[in-house]
Amino acid sequence: MLDYKFIKDNLEAVKANIANRFMQADAEMVVALYDKRNGFIVEIDEQRRLRNENAAKMKGPMDQAARQALIEEGKKIKEEISRLESEAEETLKLLDMEGSKIPNMAHPDAPVGKEDKDNTEIARFGEPTKFPFKAKDHVELMEALDLVDFETAARVSGSKFYYLKNEAVLLEMALTRYALDILQKHGFTLTITPDIAREEILEGTGFNPRGAESNIYALEGTGTCLIGTAEIPLGGYYAGQIVDFSKGPILMAGVSHCFRREAGAAGQYSKGLYRVHQFTKIEMFAFTRAEDSDAMHMKLREIEEEIFRSLGIPFRVVDTCTGDLGAPAYRKFDLEAWMPGRGDEGDWGEITSTSNCTDFQARRLGIRYKNDEGKNVIAHTLNGTAIAISRGLISVIENGQQEDGSIRIPEKLVPYCGFEKIGPR
RNA sequence: GGAGAGGUGUCCGAGUGGCCGAAGGAGCACGCUUGGAAAGCGUGUGUAUCGCAAGGUACCGGGGGUUCGAAUCCCCCCCUCUCCGCCA
């Protein structure tokens, strides 16, 4: 969430930002509600002061009549306070509701635009893989090699679930371990996170656990949800705490399952493993001082590039446009891998994403640090995908396909897999 | 899941209705002392919010309640520990 005082002091900029992001939020209403809430606070505080004063008069011994008069006075104040409090509560609820719709400010260099085609390509590694034969998509390749089973999963769990089978299982483990080794080398603390988190943590991280358009599975009657990404349990790791940056930023890596409802998402571009209800992901998360987050964002992006470059997968990097940022992000870079089986002739498909959320998540999560003046200030948080296994599998398998339907494993991955190729069979 | 014991500031820990934003200690910061350090002595040491400020208000796990007045009494919830049950 954004700071209300900031919204009030920078109303025009906040409104422009909402427009640039094509979001529905009413900054003016937030300011009006904020002022109204502050009015209540002043009134309530004044009444409480009167109450405390009145109560203090009664400390010592005194005659019955005087005491009785003070008690009567106290009762009146009490009623007034509770009347004001119940009125204020409604304003507070509205403020919170409207306030949480206001997105984070965007980086001045983030391209302004509405949808993915407005993203700016800023780097490219390798060139789209060319085959002397008609490329197949990962579904065809994997089903032929008995590496995946969507049909049985649909019967057992529903559509958009899958069983990974045989070498694909080992490939998932190999990609996981490969990414973790790289992250450990870069100083990340490795974790396997809970796959379930409390709703407050979801909300603090900027996810909406409820509503028809929510992408989150809520666990009925528990106040908890299945996580959609390890960003949630990692972001929540220091919730309510004052973190110590004396040894530099805090880097955490999390292995988790990700659960997404993906309600309404369908079509050719969601085929196979591309958009599923459950997958494994290795996530990077960073907590930094305010002045360090831009540099950290570049570092996360470089690590993502390192992982896919070393796997020999062609990809490009895009600077995500304002309309595509999502509420918490200040700036976002996506890596899009070349997927030879995507669409008719292959296409780019998003494989990782790294966001600088500045203090937007940390404000509601209550994550702070002591700055040089010894003041507690809100930390910055960043996240980035090291590798999302399902899409990682797509890129490895589609780019590694051979004419005979076998899959060549990237060289760097061979020691982790224990095999150089899968198939043919 | 059942029974019990707890949750107080950075940490340990006192506090069972008003004198408590909270004793005492540790830690930390600054000063004195020292050749330098340790010890010692002294001083200071939470956060949020409203306000130009003075100052006010709130916060003792969270939320309700009782009361003129709650860290303290009552109810619900969360968490930790011990024992039992169940279980991988």
XYZ file of C-alpha atoms (C1' of nucleotides) in Angstrom:
513
model
C 0.000 0.000 0.000
C 0.945 3.601 -0.505
C 1.361 6.020 2.387
C -1.823 8.064 2.773
C 0.068 11.216 3.515
C 2.063 10.689 0.350
C -1.167 10.329 -1.632
C -2.454 13.551 -0.157
C 0.765 15.468 -0.794
C 1.231 14.109 -4.324
C -2.344 13.793 -5.470
C -1.788 14.751 -9.111
C 1.145 12.387 -9.559
C -0.797 9.558 -7.924
C -3.762 10.166 -10.217
C -1.535 10.236 -13.285
C 0.064 6.978 -12.184
C -3.324 5.308 -11.788
C -4.247 6.449 -15.293
C -0.935 5.202 -16.730
C -1.585 1.812 -15.223
C -5.158 1.668 -16.473
C -6.363 0.847 -12.986
C -9.563 1.649 -11.179
C -8.801 3.638 -8.038
C -10.028 6.900 -6.631
C -7.190 8.863 -5.097
C -9.365 11.865 -4.326
C -11.743 9.723 -2.329
C -8.792 8.304 -0.422
C -7.654 11.804 0.499
C -11.180 12.792 1.553
C -11.489 9.663 3.706
C -8.020 10.211 5.132
C -8.936 13.748 6.193
C -12.191 12.510 7.634
C -10.412 9.796 9.583
C -7.906 12.303 10.953
C -10.776 14.514 12.072
C -12.155 11.597 14.046
C -8.772 10.892 15.571
C -8.484 14.451 16.814
C -11.978 14.357 18.307
C -11.547 10.954 19.892
C -8.145 11.861 21.325
C -9.627 14.975 22.887
C -12.424 12.966 24.508
C -9.939 10.416 25.765
C -7.866 13.171 27.258
C -10.961 14.398 29.102
C -11.660 10.847 30.256
C -8.136 10.397 31.569
C -8.244 13.741 33.321
C -11.555 12.907 34.903
C -10.360 9.512 36.069
C -7.176 11.017 37.504
C -9.231 13.312 39.749
C -10.636 10.257 41.486
C -7.394 8.698 42.627
C -7.390 9.946 46.202
C -10.008 9.707 48.926
C -12.894 12.168 48.558
C -16.415 12.654 49.733
C -19.204 10.595 48.262
C -21.087 13.400 46.504
C -18.023 14.743 44.697
C -17.013 11.246 43.625
C -20.497 10.529 42.380
C -20.450 13.703 40.273
C -17.158 12.684 38.689
C -18.451 9.208 37.953
C -21.453 10.713 36.202
C -19.159 12.934 34.166
C -16.997 9.922 33.276
C -19.989 7.970 32.110
C -20.990 10.781 29.778
C -17.519 10.941 28.283
C -17.510 7.195 27.835
C -20.707 7.306 25.829
C -19.369 10.088 23.652
C -16.193 8.147 22.966
C -17.983 5.002 21.960
C -20.319 6.983 19.691
C -17.332 8.603 17.948
C -15.473 5.333 17.742
C -18.235 3.500 15.975
C -18.580 6.343 13.482
C -14.846 6.424 12.909
C -14.712 2.691 12.329
C -16.817 2.952 9.218
C -14.599 5.662 7.766
C -11.570 3.568 8.546
C -12.970 0.574 6.708
C -13.758 2.661 3.650
C -10.336 4.271 3.727
C -8.656 0.895 3.903
C -10.796 -0.458 1.078
C -10.176 2.488 -1.228
C -6.579 2.933 -0.134
C -5.605 -0.619 -0.963
C -6.740 -0.064 -4.556
C -4.079 2.584 -5.122
C -1.135 1.023 -6.973
C 2.523 1.691 -6.321
C 4.139 4.559 -8.189
C 5.971 3.512 -11.349
C 9.641 3.980 -12.188
C 10.091 7.035 -14.426
C 11.777 4.836 -17.059
C 9.058 2.173 -17.120
C 7.373 2.356 -20.521
C 3.873 3.770 -20.393
C 1.376 1.499 -22.071
C -1.573 -0.789 -21.627
C -0.648 -4.359 -22.583
C 2.268 -6.686 -23.290
C 2.880 -5.317 -26.765
C 3.799 -2.003 -25.133
C 6.648 -3.647 -23.232
C 10.083 -2.567 -24.399
C 12.612 -5.193 -25.421
C 15.867 -4.126 -23.815
C 18.152 -7.104 -24.336
C 18.353 -10.344 -26.255
C 20.493 -13.428 -25.714
C 20.858 -15.946 -28.504
C 18.572 -16.145 -31.492
C 15.342 -18.137 -31.867
C 16.236 -21.797 -32.295
C 15.886 -22.998 -35.893
C 15.233 -26.615 -36.793
C 15.598 -28.288 -40.171
C 12.254 -29.944 -39.418
C 8.841 -28.883 -38.171
C 9.168 -28.136 -34.451
C 6.777 -29.852 -32.068
C 5.368 -28.377 -28.883
C 6.257 -29.722 -25.454
C 2.927 -31.504 -25.025
C 3.428 -33.603 -28.100
C 7.067 -34.261 -27.272
C 6.463 -35.118 -23.637
C 3.443 -37.318 -24.212
C 5.298 -39.290 -26.854
C 8.143 -39.892 -24.396
C 5.776 -40.650 -21.503
C 7.040 -37.660 -19.533
C 3.695 -36.136 -18.675
C 0.089 -37.222 -18.211
C -2.583 -34.547 -18.408
C -5.522 -36.881 -18.969
C -5.213 -38.872 -15.796
C -4.535 -35.691 -13.830
C -7.738 -34.200 -15.220
C -9.683 -37.184 -13.906
C -7.975 -37.218 -10.532
C -7.581 -33.481 -9.868
C -9.164 -31.482 -12.676
C -8.060 -29.751 -15.836
C -4.723 -27.937 -15.843
C -3.168 -30.461 -13.500
C -0.550 -32.948 -14.612
C 1.569 -35.847 -13.571
C 5.231 -35.453 -14.394
C 6.678 -38.873 -15.193
C 9.989 -40.611 -15.612
C 12.884 -38.367 -16.720
C 10.699 -35.261 -16.402
C 10.669 -35.860 -12.647
C 14.434 -35.992 -12.567
C 14.576 -32.944 -14.796
C 12.473 -31.000 -12.298
C 14.845 -31.994 -9.508
C 17.861 -31.148 -11.657
C 16.590 -27.684 -12.594
C 15.744 -27.035 -8.952
C 19.168 -28.008 -7.727
C 20.890 -26.196 -10.571
C 19.149 -22.932 -9.715
C 19.784 -23.348 -5.992
C 23.511 -23.828 -6.553
C 23.651 -20.590 -8.513
C 21.653 -18.717 -5.891
C 23.786 -20.011 -3.062
C 26.838 -18.816 -4.934
C 25.267 -15.345 -5.079
C 24.781 -15.267 -1.321
C 21.143 -16.252 -0.982
C 19.912 -18.071 2.093
C 18.175 -21.146 0.749
C 14.759 -22.065 2.073
C 11.899 -24.381 1.344
C 8.881 -22.322 2.341
C 5.455 -23.285 3.606
C 3.002 -23.701 0.740
C 0.268 -22.132 2.869
C 0.153 -18.626 4.294
C -2.200 -16.471 6.343
C -4.508 -14.043 4.579
C -2.835 -11.014 6.218
C 0.453 -12.013 4.667
C -1.207 -12.452 1.283
C -2.751 -9.008 1.560
C 0.458 -7.446 2.790
C 2.298 -8.855 -0.183
C -0.350 -7.362 -2.459
C -2.363 -10.462 -3.271
C -6.100 -10.585 -3.001
C -7.196 -13.830 -1.345
C -10.878 -13.334 -2.122
C -13.210 -12.407 -4.888
C -14.212 -13.882 -8.209
C -11.114 -12.660 -10.002
C -8.726 -13.848 -7.295
C -6.061 -16.220 -8.514
C -5.653 -17.655 -5.022
C -7.051 -20.822 -3.493
C -8.423 -20.018 -0.033
C -8.626 -22.806 2.539
C -12.123 -22.602 3.884
C -12.517 -21.738 7.542
C -8.810 -21.477 8.292
C -7.933 -17.888 7.383
C -5.162 -19.263 5.206
C -4.538 -19.809 1.507
C -2.400 -21.899 -0.784
C 0.409 -19.660 -1.925
C 0.595 -18.547 -5.537
C 4.321 -17.965 -5.253
C 7.073 -18.162 -2.633
C 7.135 -14.367 -2.808
C 4.349 -14.571 -0.227
C 6.047 -16.620 2.516
C 9.400 -14.959 1.797
C 7.943 -11.455 1.945
C 6.179 -12.379 5.159
C 9.376 -13.729 6.695
C 10.235 -10.412 8.345
C 6.702 -9.071 8.729
C 6.412 -6.802 11.759
C 10.145 -6.746 12.323
C 12.992 -4.300 12.227
C 15.614 -5.889 10.014
C 19.333 -5.451 10.281
C 21.041 -4.270 7.108
C 24.421 -3.687 8.730
C 25.790 -6.627 6.749
C 24.065 -5.554 3.543
C 20.764 -6.496 1.924
C 19.016 -9.722 2.891
C 18.784 -12.294 0.124
C 16.508 -15.295 0.395
C 15.697 -18.041 -2.041
C 12.597 -20.147 -1.660
C 11.576 -23.432 -3.180
C 7.832 -23.823 -3.106
C 4.836 -25.115 -4.908
C 2.676 -22.440 -6.479
C -1.068 -22.797 -6.697
C -3.136 -20.654 -9.046
C -6.796 -20.828 -9.869
C -6.327 -19.337 -13.331
C -10.072 -18.878 -13.581
C -11.054 -18.064 -17.119
C -7.584 -18.456 -18.589
C -7.608 -20.713 -21.619
C -6.630 -20.933 -25.241
C -3.755 -21.942 -27.432
C -1.242 -19.830 -25.498
C -2.130 -21.531 -22.227
C -1.462 -24.961 -23.618
C 0.129 -27.808 -21.686
C 2.455 -26.810 -18.891
C 2.342 -23.114 -19.775
C -0.550 -22.254 -17.489
C -1.326 -24.796 -14.777
C -2.880 -24.843 -11.322
C 0.229 -26.161 -9.594
C 3.929 -25.938 -10.290
C 7.252 -25.742 -8.523
C 9.167 -22.506 -8.495
C 12.474 -21.329 -7.136
C 12.062 -17.708 -6.148
C 14.502 -14.992 -5.184
C 13.538 -12.385 -2.645
C 15.496 -9.381 -1.394
C 15.069 -6.895 1.415
C 17.099 -3.715 0.969
C 17.546 -0.163 2.114
C 15.556 2.313 0.052
C 18.616 3.573 -1.775
C 19.782 0.070 -2.739
C 16.714 -1.355 -4.411
C 17.389 -0.191 -7.979
C 20.826 -1.781 -7.956
C 19.410 -4.954 -6.405
C 16.793 -5.100 -9.134
C 19.567 -5.169 -11.740
C 21.324 -7.907 -9.806
C 18.214 -10.096 -9.711
C 17.755 -9.591 -13.419
C 21.363 -10.551 -14.084
C 20.975 -13.752 -12.075
C 17.908 -14.683 -14.101
C 19.879 -14.037 -17.261
C 22.790 -16.098 -15.975
C 20.558 -19.088 -15.322
C 18.963 -19.165 -18.752
C 22.051 -18.162 -20.662
C 24.008 -20.996 -19.085
C 21.251 -23.405 -20.088
C 21.611 -22.260 -23.689
C 18.056 -21.049 -23.964
C 17.462 -18.070 -26.252
C 15.580 -15.306 -24.522
C 14.878 -11.621 -24.528
C 14.387 -9.196 -21.663
C 11.501 -6.759 -21.596
C 10.890 -3.691 -19.472
C 7.255 -4.163 -18.488
C 4.889 -1.331 -19.322
C 2.859 0.483 -16.688
C -0.408 -1.250 -17.555
C 1.172 -4.649 -17.027
C 3.073 -4.000 -13.804
C 0.526 -5.132 -11.252
C -0.235 -2.984 -8.215
C 2.850 -3.605 -6.022
C 5.585 -3.235 -8.658
C 7.530 -0.045 -9.241
C 9.377 -1.622 -12.108
C 9.384 -5.085 -13.609
C 11.595 -6.989 -16.029
C 10.407 -10.171 -17.678
C 12.565 -12.787 -19.343
C 10.824 -14.318 -22.306
C 12.281 -17.561 -23.597
C 12.021 -18.694 -27.142
C 9.533 -21.561 -27.244
C 9.712 -23.264 -30.656
C 6.408 -25.057 -30.177
C 4.441 -22.009 -29.139
C 1.981 -20.756 -31.720
C 2.547 -21.674 -35.360
C 6.229 -20.920 -35.731
C 7.389 -20.545 -32.198
C 7.104 -17.476 -30.022
C 8.455 -15.813 -26.927
C 6.897 -16.940 -23.664
C 7.408 -15.413 -20.237
C 9.646 -17.550 -18.046
C 10.746 -15.233 -15.275
C 9.813 -11.896 -13.858
C 11.572 -9.647 -11.406
C 9.920 -6.743 -9.636
C 11.086 -3.915 -7.465
C 8.162 -3.279 -5.123
C 9.953 -0.471 -3.260
C 8.194 0.057 0.087
C 4.726 -0.909 -1.177
C 4.683 -4.418 0.308
C 6.863 -3.647 3.291
C 4.583 -0.834 4.474
C 1.641 -3.101 5.163
C 3.861 -5.983 6.235
C 5.582 -3.668 8.724
C 9.146 -4.381 7.633
C 11.499 -1.594 8.642
C 15.160 -0.851 9.258
C 17.156 1.797 11.049
C 18.589 4.324 8.623
C 21.798 6.283 9.132
C 20.024 8.766 11.387
C 18.745 5.905 13.529
C 15.187 6.390 12.337
C 13.011 3.423 11.516
C 12.091 3.551 7.870
C 10.262 1.138 5.640
C 12.417 -1.380 3.806
C 12.251 -2.116 0.113
C 11.360 -5.556 -1.178
C 12.156 -7.181 -4.487
C 11.358 -10.521 -5.979
C 12.421 -12.459 -9.002
C 11.899 -15.879 -10.472
C 15.038 -17.970 -10.539
C 13.163 -20.665 -12.382
C 9.545 -21.699 -12.651
C 9.929 -25.397 -13.316
C 6.898 -25.894 -15.546
C 7.909 -23.158 -17.962
C 11.544 -24.076 -17.537
C 10.650 -27.576 -18.729
C 8.880 -26.141 -21.761
C 11.910 -24.111 -22.779
C 14.407 -26.925 -22.175
C 12.321 -29.526 -23.961
C 11.147 -27.503 -26.929
C 14.592 -26.033 -27.590
C 16.319 -29.373 -27.053
C 14.106 -31.415 -29.363
C 15.638 -33.543 -32.083
C 14.152 -34.699 -35.337
C 13.598 -38.207 -33.949
C 11.536 -36.809 -31.065
C 14.264 -37.198 -28.453
C 15.336 -34.365 -26.160
C 18.918 -33.213 -25.749
C 19.635 -31.992 -22.216
C 21.605 -28.724 -21.815
C 25.223 -29.481 -21.061
C 25.246 -27.746 -17.674
C 22.273 -29.797 -16.567
C 23.704 -33.192 -17.458
C 25.607 -33.646 -14.175
C 22.414 -32.822 -12.299
C 20.245 -35.167 -14.380
C 22.521 -38.076 -14.880
C 21.559 -38.385 -18.550
C 22.350 -36.478 -21.756
C 19.163 -37.087 -23.620
C 15.674 -38.455 -23.255
C 14.465 -40.925 -25.892
C 13.882 -41.611 -28.612
C 11.356 -44.309 -27.845
C -7.509 -33.317 19.015
C -7.375 -33.389 24.939
C -5.065 -31.432 29.775
C -1.907 -27.820 31.914
C 1.623 -23.472 31.911
C 2.830 -19.165 29.573
C 3.143 -14.533 25.849
C 5.346 -7.448 29.101
C 10.363 -2.758 25.620
C 16.414 -4.940 21.608
C 16.821 -9.173 25.237
C 15.982 -11.226 30.316
C 12.424 -10.099 33.802
C 9.024 -7.471 37.840
C 4.246 -5.924 38.040
C -3.036 -8.929 40.075
C -7.699 -2.081 39.287
C -5.658 4.483 39.784
C 1.119 6.318 42.237
C 2.592 2.093 35.220
C 4.900 3.859 29.008
C 5.724 0.426 32.540
C 10.685 -1.514 38.403
C 15.389 -4.083 38.077
C 19.133 -6.155 35.062
C 21.620 -7.017 30.347
C 22.653 -4.794 25.802
C 23.438 -0.362 23.045
C 24.999 5.095 22.643
C 27.581 9.159 24.690
C 30.766 11.100 28.596
C 34.353 10.377 32.664
C 38.333 7.063 33.985
C 42.817 4.382 31.164
C 49.044 4.218 27.765
C 45.085 1.122 25.420
C 41.266 -2.157 26.766
C 38.250 -4.542 30.508
C 36.034 -3.270 34.929
C 33.917 0.989 37.234
C 31.061 5.615 37.466
C 27.505 9.082 35.190
C 23.839 10.230 31.479
C 20.698 8.571 27.832
C 18.116 4.676 25.370
C 10.502 2.191 22.142
C 6.976 2.815 18.323
C 2.838 4.828 15.832
C -0.358 8.711 15.088
C -2.643 13.939 15.149
C -0.492 18.880 15.443
C 3.495 24.566 12.784
C 4.508 23.855 17.792
C 3.548 23.215 22.848
C 1.472 19.020 23.539
C -2.217 15.129 23.038
C -3.601 10.058 22.070
C -2.630 4.884 21.440
C 0.272 0.491 22.102
C 2.221 -4.937 27.809
C 0.384 -11.576 21.726
C -4.553 -10.077 18.658
C -9.808 -8.801 19.074
C -14.099 -7.808 22.079
C -16.202 -6.749 27.087
C -16.629 -4.983 32.437
C -15.266 -0.151 34.950
C -15.368 6.787 36.206
C -10.389 4.324 35.367
C -7.425 -2.089 32.718
C -0.688 -4.644 31.502
C -3.790 -6.168 35.830
C -10.761 -8.660 35.907
C -14.077 -11.490 32.037
C -14.860 -13.773 26.937
C -13.022 -15.334 22.036
C -8.800 -16.145 18.914
C -3.467 -16.760 17.729
C 1.281 -18.381 19.200
C 5.043 -20.947 22.458
C 6.255 -24.803 26.036
C 5.114 -29.593 28.838
C 2.250 -34.107 29.031
C -1.319 -37.394 26.462
C -3.544 -39.004 21.826
C -2.816 -39.381 16.516
C 0.693 -39.584 12.708
C 4.908 -39.232 8.163
